[in-house]
């Protein structure tokens, strides 16, 4: 059994979407025969968990990154972890570095690769923050990031396998960062637990659900603004809407309902029982390198998708597979006209749902991650 050191910024009891995905990745790696150790921050040390402390409230590391004096805010954590792990890992081991935008997890993997010659895998959950891809800065933040980009290029060249979660980012790494296309694959996350779907699908009225983040990057209020007068369409917002100011003026609208956060199983039951469309918005062009997990969630629930998105993988998944309809995030009139047409011809939803159900098993993470297991085993 070969040892694999799985580097992740967060682990433990806090079950965010990212942590749940990483735990699934580890589960399948273990099932494939890898003796897996977790390398992380601020978790409880156990037999297979090596946790190194980091003060996330300290703003100084972020300032140093912005000034170009440090590659990444987790730089000190990576150095501490390396000084301990270099005495634990061996040449025949694997180091699997995940990133949700931070660079130091990759640095740690690179240092272990350089010192021990082990196999080095990079898994991008998101692109590295603040760098430019296709001329677009991933998360706007003015600063000096020359050394950050230089470090990323070095880590990419040292990696034995690179995994992306969007084809748009996959192509960018090949074209702009000179990554060898023989050592990079794209692997969409997919959904985690396959649901047992209820029989029947009500299309008597268009009933849209938004259960995502209430933030400026999503601007879920767009849906209310466009459809507040469309009385043959019901909008259901679920989540932290109370502190989101742009939605407050719609609280008394007759066709718009608001619900507090629900436990996941309750949310699934609500959405599959009361809704027949899911809304997925992203309103910044640089987010074209990402695929919102809500798309996979809606596929799992068998619910057709309406999107306002940048021109990237998320839009392609919806439109090219016929899972619903997505428009560029600034094509508001086209979006509204489509919904108006859908109100007149709700049977279109049945076609979208049929396409989703036909492909649904293909999007299960257990099926998706097999390609990653195969590539790692072939290293």
Tab-separated table of C-alpha atoms in Angstrom:
chain	number	residue	atom	x	y	z
A	1	UNK	CA	0.000	0.000	0.000
A	2	UNK	CA	1.478	3.356	-1.054
A	3	UNK	CA	1.389	6.432	1.163
A	4	UNK	CA	-0.398	9.535	-0.155
A	5	UNK	CA	-0.178	12.885	1.656
A	6	UNK	CA	-3.344	14.885	0.945
A	7	UNK	CA	-2.815	18.626	1.506
A	8	UNK	CA	-5.879	20.757	2.163
A	9	UNK	CA	-6.265	24.143	3.808
A	10	UNK	CA	-9.274	23.010	5.868
A	11	UNK	CA	-10.429	19.691	7.283
A	12	UNK	CA	-12.305	18.496	10.361
A	13	UNK	CA	-15.869	18.872	11.569
A	14	UNK	CA	-16.715	22.002	9.596
A	15	UNK	CA	-18.559	20.459	6.651
A	16	UNK	CA	-18.524	23.168	4.015
A	17	UNK	CA	-19.017	22.179	0.396
A	18	UNK	CA	-15.275	22.208	-0.243
A	19	UNK	CA	-14.475	20.039	2.759
A	20	UNK	CA	-17.185	17.533	1.858
A	21	UNK	CA	-15.723	17.217	-1.643
A	22	UNK	CA	-12.218	16.713	-0.286
A	23	UNK	CA	-13.465	14.049	2.107
A	24	UNK	CA	-15.061	12.236	-0.821
A	25	UNK	CA	-11.783	12.450	-2.760
A	26	UNK	CA	-9.927	10.941	0.206
A	27	UNK	CA	-12.530	8.197	0.567
A	28	UNK	CA	-12.064	7.081	-3.035
A	29	UNK	CA	-8.281	7.316	-2.786
A	30	UNK	CA	-8.393	5.052	0.252
A	31	UNK	CA	-10.713	2.624	-1.519
A	32	UNK	CA	-8.208	2.541	-4.381
A	33	UNK	CA	-5.538	1.305	-1.971
A	34	UNK	CA	-3.697	4.495	-0.990
A	35	UNK	CA	-2.688	4.866	2.655
A	36	UNK	CA	-3.849	8.471	2.970
A	37	UNK	CA	-2.615	11.104	5.426
A	38	UNK	CA	-4.265	14.526	5.765
A	39	UNK	CA	-2.049	17.635	5.923
A	40	UNK	CA	-4.018	20.683	7.060
A	41	UNK	CA	-4.410	23.668	9.422
A	42	UNK	CA	-5.957	23.829	12.889
A	43	UNK	CA	-7.494	20.355	12.969
A	44	UNK	CA	-7.254	17.723	15.683
A	45	UNK	CA	-4.133	15.630	15.240
A	46	UNK	CA	-4.896	11.941	14.767
A	47	UNK	CA	-3.029	8.921	13.427
A	48	UNK	CA	-3.654	9.944	9.822
A	49	UNK	CA	-3.955	13.731	10.311
A	50	UNK	CA	-0.968	16.070	10.557
A	51	UNK	CA	-2.249	19.514	11.520
A	52	UNK	CA	-0.088	22.629	11.773
A	53	UNK	CA	-1.439	25.802	13.407
A	54	UNK	CA	-2.132	29.030	11.583
A	55	UNK	CA	-3.719	32.290	12.762
A	56	UNK	CA	-6.306	33.133	10.114
A	57	UNK	CA	-7.188	36.394	11.913
A	58	UNK	CA	-3.715	37.823	11.361
A	59	UNK	CA	-3.935	40.320	8.491
A	60	UNK	CA	-0.192	40.851	8.082
A	61	UNK	CA	0.397	37.824	5.789
A	62	UNK	CA	-2.288	39.133	3.429
A	63	UNK	CA	-0.676	42.593	3.381
A	64	UNK	CA	2.714	41.079	2.542
A	65	UNK	CA	1.166	39.212	-0.395
A	66	UNK	CA	-0.496	42.385	-1.660
A	67	UNK	CA	2.828	44.245	-1.464
A	68	UNK	CA	4.602	41.503	-3.376
A	69	UNK	CA	6.777	40.564	-0.391
A	70	UNK	CA	5.321	37.075	0.036
A	71	UNK	CA	3.999	34.453	-2.380
A	72	UNK	CA	0.997	33.534	-0.243
A	73	UNK	CA	-0.549	34.278	3.132
A	74	UNK	CA	-0.054	30.649	4.246
A	75	UNK	CA	3.669	30.761	3.466
A	76	UNK	CA	4.801	30.363	7.100
A	77	UNK	CA	2.414	27.424	7.575
A	78	UNK	CA	3.875	25.665	4.524
A	79	UNK	CA	7.420	26.108	5.862
A	80	UNK	CA	6.509	24.696	9.277
A	81	UNK	CA	4.707	21.736	7.724
A	82	UNK	CA	7.607	21.038	5.365
A	83	UNK	CA	10.202	21.003	8.152
A	84	UNK	CA	8.195	18.289	9.903
A	85	UNK	CA	7.037	16.262	6.917
A	86	UNK	CA	10.406	16.044	5.186
A	87	UNK	CA	11.367	13.513	7.864
A	88	UNK	CA	8.205	11.454	7.329
A	89	UNK	CA	7.740	11.098	3.565
A	90	UNK	CA	9.643	8.777	1.248
A	91	UNK	CA	10.627	8.668	-2.416
A	92	UNK	CA	7.889	6.174	-3.286
A	93	UNK	CA	5.118	8.260	-1.724
A	94	UNK	CA	2.631	10.662	-3.324
A	95	UNK	CA	1.792	14.237	-2.322
A	96	UNK	CA	-1.638	15.487	-3.420
A	97	UNK	CA	-1.973	19.275	-3.059
A	98	UNK	CA	-5.457	20.788	-3.315
A	99	UNK	CA	-6.136	24.489	-3.607
A	100	UNK	CA	-9.200	26.687	-3.353
A	101	UNK	CA	-7.183	29.766	-4.363
A	102	UNK	CA	-4.255	29.586	-1.929
A	103	UNK	CA	-0.736	28.914	-3.249
A	104	UNK	CA	1.071	27.522	-0.199
A	105	UNK	CA	-0.508	24.074	-0.397
A	106	UNK	CA	1.199	23.797	-3.785
A	107	UNK	CA	4.437	25.148	-2.318
A	108	UNK	CA	4.418	22.432	0.334
A	109	UNK	CA	3.914	19.754	-2.300
A	110	UNK	CA	6.676	21.258	-4.439
A	111	UNK	CA	9.176	21.301	-1.559
A	112	UNK	CA	8.488	17.660	-0.724
A	113	UNK	CA	8.814	16.740	-4.401
A	114	UNK	CA	12.100	18.636	-4.687
A	115	UNK	CA	13.570	17.095	-1.529
A	116	UNK	CA	12.316	13.526	-1.773
A	117	UNK	CA	11.522	13.015	-5.459
A	118	UNK	CA	8.024	11.704	-4.731
A	119	UNK	CA	5.052	12.032	-7.095
A	120	UNK	CA	3.498	15.522	-6.957
A	121	UNK	CA	-0.191	16.047	-7.825
A	122	UNK	CA	-1.984	19.409	-7.963
A	123	UNK	CA	-5.790	19.573	-7.793
A	124	UNK	CA	-7.293	22.993	-8.548
A	125	UNK	CA	-10.682	23.419	-6.917
A	126	UNK	CA	-10.364	27.074	-7.969
A	127	UNK	CA	-7.634	29.067	-9.742
A	128	UNK	CA	-4.956	30.744	-7.613
A	129	UNK	CA	-6.350	34.032	-6.338
A	130	UNK	CA	-5.296	37.474	-7.647
A	131	UNK	CA	-3.471	36.211	-10.742
A	132	UNK	CA	-4.604	36.922	-14.286
A	133	UNK	CA	-5.939	34.272	-16.644
A	134	UNK	CA	-6.994	35.243	-20.179
A	135	UNK	CA	-6.431	38.843	-19.086
A	136	UNK	CA	-8.903	38.574	-16.202
A	137	UNK	CA	-7.791	38.856	-12.580
A	138	UNK	CA	-9.306	36.075	-10.510
A	139	UNK	CA	-10.869	38.093	-7.659
A	140	UNK	CA	-10.144	41.800	-8.039
A	141	UNK	CA	-7.465	42.921	-5.586
A	142	UNK	CA	-4.889	45.539	-6.564
A	143	UNK	CA	-1.377	44.478	-5.650
A	144	UNK	CA	2.009	43.253	-6.821
A	145	UNK	CA	1.770	39.582	-7.760
A	146	UNK	CA	4.789	39.002	-10.004
A	147	UNK	CA	6.508	36.593	-7.604
A	148	UNK	CA	3.208	34.833	-6.897
A	149	UNK	CA	2.761	34.077	-10.594
A	150	UNK	CA	6.406	33.092	-10.959
A	151	UNK	CA	6.033	30.629	-8.074
A	152	UNK	CA	2.881	29.111	-9.592
A	153	UNK	CA	4.677	28.545	-12.882
A	154	UNK	CA	7.500	26.774	-11.039
A	155	UNK	CA	5.101	24.515	-9.148
A	156	UNK	CA	3.180	23.645	-12.313
A	157	UNK	CA	6.337	22.591	-14.119
A	158	UNK	CA	7.375	20.361	-11.193
A	159	UNK	CA	4.004	18.583	-10.922
A	160	UNK	CA	3.556	15.049	-12.241
A	161	UNK	CA	-0.207	15.428	-12.615
A	162	UNK	CA	-2.447	18.507	-12.651
A	163	UNK	CA	-6.220	18.297	-12.207
A	164	UNK	CA	-8.572	21.154	-13.059
A	165	UNK	CA	-12.311	21.430	-12.501
A	166	UNK	CA	-13.135	23.370	-15.649
A	167	UNK	CA	-12.053	22.978	-19.259
A	168	UNK	CA	-11.678	26.750	-19.507
A	169	UNK	CA	-8.991	26.718	-16.823
A	170	UNK	CA	-7.482	23.524	-18.240
A	171	UNK	CA	-6.969	25.247	-21.613
A	172	UNK	CA	-5.611	28.374	-19.942
A	173	UNK	CA	-2.923	26.470	-18.055
A	174	UNK	CA	-1.802	24.831	-21.293
A	175	UNK	CA	-1.878	27.989	-23.412
A	176	UNK	CA	-0.695	30.641	-20.934
A	177	UNK	CA	1.344	28.664	-18.375
A	178	UNK	CA	2.973	26.185	-20.793
A	179	UNK	CA	1.667	23.107	-18.994
A	180	UNK	CA	2.331	19.896	-20.914
A	181	UNK	CA	-1.066	18.551	-22.005
A	182	UNK	CA	0.133	15.009	-21.271
A	183	UNK	CA	0.187	15.707	-17.541
A	184	UNK	CA	-3.058	17.633	-17.083
A	185	UNK	CA	-6.670	16.430	-16.982
A	186	UNK	CA	-10.003	18.108	-16.369
A	187	UNK	CA	-12.281	16.424	-13.844
A	188	UNK	CA	-15.623	17.958	-12.927
A	189	UNK	CA	-16.574	17.419	-9.287
A	190	UNK	CA	-20.100	16.175	-9.762
A	191	UNK	CA	-22.511	15.597	-6.885
A	192	UNK	CA	-21.804	13.561	-3.753
A	193	UNK	CA	-24.826	11.509	-2.639
A	194	UNK	CA	-27.257	10.261	-5.254
A	195	UNK	CA	-30.817	11.104	-4.255
A	196	UNK	CA	-33.907	8.950	-4.514
A	197	UNK	CA	-36.182	11.108	-6.645
A	198	UNK	CA	-39.921	11.344	-6.162
A	199	UNK	CA	-42.313	10.219	-8.869
A	200	UNK	CA	-43.942	12.918	-10.979
A	201	UNK	CA	-42.880	16.419	-11.907
A	202	UNK	CA	-45.380	19.259	-11.580
A	203	UNK	CA	-45.255	21.854	-14.385
A	204	UNK	CA	-48.611	23.524	-13.710
A	205	UNK	CA	-46.712	26.717	-12.857
A	206	UNK	CA	-43.095	27.854	-13.170
A	207	UNK	CA	-41.603	27.623	-9.663
A	208	UNK	CA	-37.984	28.729	-9.365
A	209	UNK	CA	-35.680	28.069	-6.421
A	210	UNK	CA	-32.493	29.911	-5.498
A	211	UNK	CA	-30.617	28.294	-2.630
A	212	UNK	CA	-27.134	29.699	-3.107
A	213	UNK	CA	-24.980	32.431	-1.614
A	214	UNK	CA	-26.433	35.925	-1.223
A	215	UNK	CA	-23.526	38.028	-2.403
A	216	UNK	CA	-22.380	40.534	-5.040
A	217	UNK	CA	-20.780	37.775	-7.135
A	218	UNK	CA	-24.174	36.087	-7.557
A	219	UNK	CA	-26.612	39.013	-7.320
A	220	UNK	CA	-29.632	36.743	-6.824
A	221	UNK	CA	-31.845	39.839	-6.687
A	222	UNK	CA	-31.665	39.908	-10.499
A	223	UNK	CA	-34.316	37.196	-10.561
A	224	UNK	CA	-36.732	39.219	-8.432
A	225	UNK	CA	-36.074	42.389	-10.416
A	226	UNK	CA	-36.810	40.701	-13.742
A	227	UNK	CA	-39.798	38.614	-12.682
A	228	UNK	CA	-41.536	40.520	-9.878
A	229	UNK	CA	-44.467	41.281	-12.186
A	230	UNK	CA	-44.641	37.812	-13.741
A	231	UNK	CA	-47.475	36.458	-11.573
A	232	UNK	CA	-47.463	33.089	-13.346
A	233	UNK	CA	-44.000	32.461	-11.980
A	234	UNK	CA	-43.132	31.829	-8.322
A	235	UNK	CA	-39.674	32.596	-6.936
A	236	UNK	CA	-38.389	30.872	-3.795
A	237	UNK	CA	-35.292	32.220	-2.050
A	238	UNK	CA	-33.719	29.944	0.572
A	239	UNK	CA	-30.838	31.039	2.782
A	240	UNK	CA	-29.268	34.114	4.379
A	241	UNK	CA	-31.520	36.670	2.706
A	242	UNK	CA	-32.300	38.783	5.806
A	243	UNK	CA	-28.945	40.578	5.814
A	244	UNK	CA	-28.798	40.967	2.051
A	245	UNK	CA	-29.974	44.516	1.385
A	246	UNK	CA	-30.747	44.285	-2.386
A	247	UNK	CA	-33.576	41.814	-1.710
A	248	UNK	CA	-35.322	43.668	1.089
A	249	UNK	CA	-37.629	45.639	-1.207
A	250	UNK	CA	-39.070	42.408	-2.567
A	251	UNK	CA	-40.099	40.895	0.762
A	252	UNK	CA	-43.777	41.797	0.301
A	253	UNK	CA	-44.120	40.681	-3.321
A	254	UNK	CA	-46.918	38.173	-3.769
A	255	UNK	CA	-45.037	35.841	-6.136
A	256	UNK	CA	-41.724	35.875	-4.202
A	257	UNK	CA	-41.223	33.699	-1.122
A	258	UNK	CA	-38.368	33.775	1.371
A	259	UNK	CA	-37.185	30.930	3.592
A	260	UNK	CA	-34.431	30.733	6.186
A	261	UNK	CA	-31.523	28.333	5.824
A	262	UNK	CA	-32.593	24.701	5.984
A	263	UNK	CA	-30.691	21.517	6.803
A	264	UNK	CA	-29.596	20.023	3.492
A	265	UNK	CA	-32.086	17.143	3.513
A	266	UNK	CA	-34.924	19.580	4.254
A	267	UNK	CA	-33.782	21.820	1.432
A	268	UNK	CA	-33.709	18.903	-1.013
A	269	UNK	CA	-37.205	17.850	0.048
A	270	UNK	CA	-38.451	21.441	-0.331
A	271	UNK	CA	-36.866	21.951	-3.757
A	272	UNK	CA	-37.972	18.624	-5.239
A	273	UNK	CA	-41.513	18.993	-3.844
A	274	UNK	CA	-42.161	22.670	-4.572
A	275	UNK	CA	-39.922	23.755	-7.446
A	276	UNK	CA	-39.330	22.819	-11.068
A	277	UNK	CA	-36.487	25.192	-11.991
A	278	UNK	CA	-33.226	26.077	-10.252
A	279	UNK	CA	-31.542	29.468	-10.714
A	280	UNK	CA	-27.721	29.698	-10.917
A	281	UNK	CA	-26.152	33.178	-11.324
A	282	UNK	CA	-22.520	34.362	-11.531
A	283	UNK	CA	-22.069	37.959	-12.637
A	284	UNK	CA	-18.290	38.388	-13.082
A	285	UNK	CA	-16.486	37.282	-16.240
A	286	UNK	CA	-13.478	35.933	-14.322
A	287	UNK	CA	-15.770	33.348	-12.732
A	288	UNK	CA	-15.934	31.555	-16.076
A	289	UNK	CA	-13.108	29.381	-14.728
A	290	UNK	CA	-15.465	27.929	-12.112
A	291	UNK	CA	-18.472	25.610	-12.168
A	292	UNK	CA	-20.893	26.347	-9.300
A	293	UNK	CA	-21.633	23.267	-7.208
A	294	UNK	CA	-25.324	24.220	-7.445
A	295	UNK	CA	-25.325	22.956	-11.033
A	296	UNK	CA	-24.328	19.476	-9.885
A	297	UNK	CA	-26.797	19.706	-7.009
A	298	UNK	CA	-29.667	20.526	-9.378
A	299	UNK	CA	-28.644	17.697	-11.723
A	300	UNK	CA	-28.784	15.344	-8.746
A	301	UNK	CA	-32.281	16.613	-7.886
A	302	UNK	CA	-33.444	16.283	-11.493
A	303	UNK	CA	-34.375	19.963	-11.626
A	304	UNK	CA	-33.909	21.979	-14.870
A	305	UNK	CA	-31.553	24.939	-14.638
A	306	UNK	CA	-31.803	28.627	-15.532
A	307	UNK	CA	-28.498	30.479	-15.519
A	308	UNK	CA	-27.067	33.968	-15.820
A	309	UNK	CA	-23.390	33.180	-16.204
A	310	UNK	CA	-20.079	34.097	-17.823
A	311	UNK	CA	-19.191	32.336	-21.041
A	312	UNK	CA	-17.486	29.186	-19.725
A	313	UNK	CA	-17.967	25.617	-18.550
A	314	UNK	CA	-21.015	26.297	-16.384
A	315	UNK	CA	-22.919	27.729	-19.331
A	316	UNK	CA	-21.757	24.915	-21.610
A	317	UNK	CA	-22.832	22.176	-19.200
A	318	UNK	CA	-26.352	23.601	-19.113
A	319	UNK	CA	-26.794	24.546	-22.777
A	320	UNK	CA	-24.862	21.848	-24.638
A	321	UNK	CA	-26.458	19.052	-22.629
A	322	UNK	CA	-29.962	20.522	-22.763
A	323	UNK	CA	-30.306	20.706	-18.961
A	324	UNK	CA	-32.036	24.082	-19.148
A	325	UNK	CA	-31.020	27.453	-20.503
A	326	UNK	CA	-28.162	29.753	-19.546
A	327	UNK	CA	-27.507	33.271	-20.808
A	328	UNK	CA	-24.563	35.633	-20.458
A	329	UNK	CA	-24.952	37.411	-17.147
A	330	UNK	CA	-25.632	40.733	-18.893
A	331	UNK	CA	-28.294	39.327	-21.267
A	332	UNK	CA	-31.143	40.170	-18.934
A	333	UNK	CA	-33.772	40.844	-21.594
A	334	UNK	CA	-33.093	37.493	-23.282
A	335	UNK	CA	-33.337	35.756	-19.928
A	336	UNK	CA	-36.660	37.406	-19.087
A	337	UNK	CA	-38.092	36.674	-22.529
A	338	UNK	CA	-37.135	33.025	-22.177
A	339	UNK	CA	-38.866	32.760	-18.807
A	340	UNK	CA	-41.958	34.432	-20.266
A	341	UNK	CA	-41.940	31.830	-23.047
A	342	UNK	CA	-41.463	29.076	-20.505
A	343	UNK	CA	-44.569	30.265	-18.675
A	344	UNK	CA	-46.516	29.764	-21.908
A	345	UNK	CA	-44.865	26.425	-22.711
A	346	UNK	CA	-43.946	24.773	-19.389
A	347	UNK	CA	-43.732	21.381	-21.109
A	348	UNK	CA	-40.222	22.448	-22.175
A	349	UNK	CA	-39.204	21.680	-18.606
A	350	UNK	CA	-39.995	18.014	-19.183
A	351	UNK	CA	-37.459	17.881	-22.036
A	352	UNK	CA	-34.788	19.464	-19.855
A	353	UNK	CA	-35.551	17.067	-17.015
A	354	UNK	CA	-35.429	14.075	-19.355
A	355	UNK	CA	-31.939	15.100	-20.502
A	356	UNK	CA	-30.795	15.503	-16.898
A	357	UNK	CA	-32.128	12.139	-15.780
A	358	UNK	CA	-30.528	10.431	-18.793
A	359	UNK	CA	-27.069	11.739	-17.844
A	360	UNK	CA	-27.499	11.944	-14.080
A	361	UNK	CA	-25.365	8.926	-13.129
A	362	UNK	CA	-22.449	10.293	-15.161
A	363	UNK	CA	-22.224	13.279	-12.796
A	364	UNK	CA	-21.907	11.233	-9.600
A	365	UNK	CA	-18.535	12.007	-7.986
A	366	UNK	CA	-17.787	8.314	-7.539
A	367	UNK	CA	-17.944	7.891	-11.316
A	368	UNK	CA	-16.177	11.167	-12.122
A	369	UNK	CA	-13.238	10.575	-9.794
A	370	UNK	CA	-12.365	7.210	-11.348
A	371	UNK	CA	-10.402	9.030	-14.063
A	372	UNK	CA	-8.279	10.719	-11.402
A	373	UNK	CA	-7.587	7.408	-9.638
A	374	UNK	CA	-6.538	5.848	-12.942
A	375	UNK	CA	-4.141	8.680	-13.779
A	376	UNK	CA	-2.552	8.628	-10.337
A	377	UNK	CA	-2.112	4.867	-10.480
A	378	UNK	CA	-0.367	5.211	-13.858
A	379	UNK	CA	2.234	7.691	-12.589
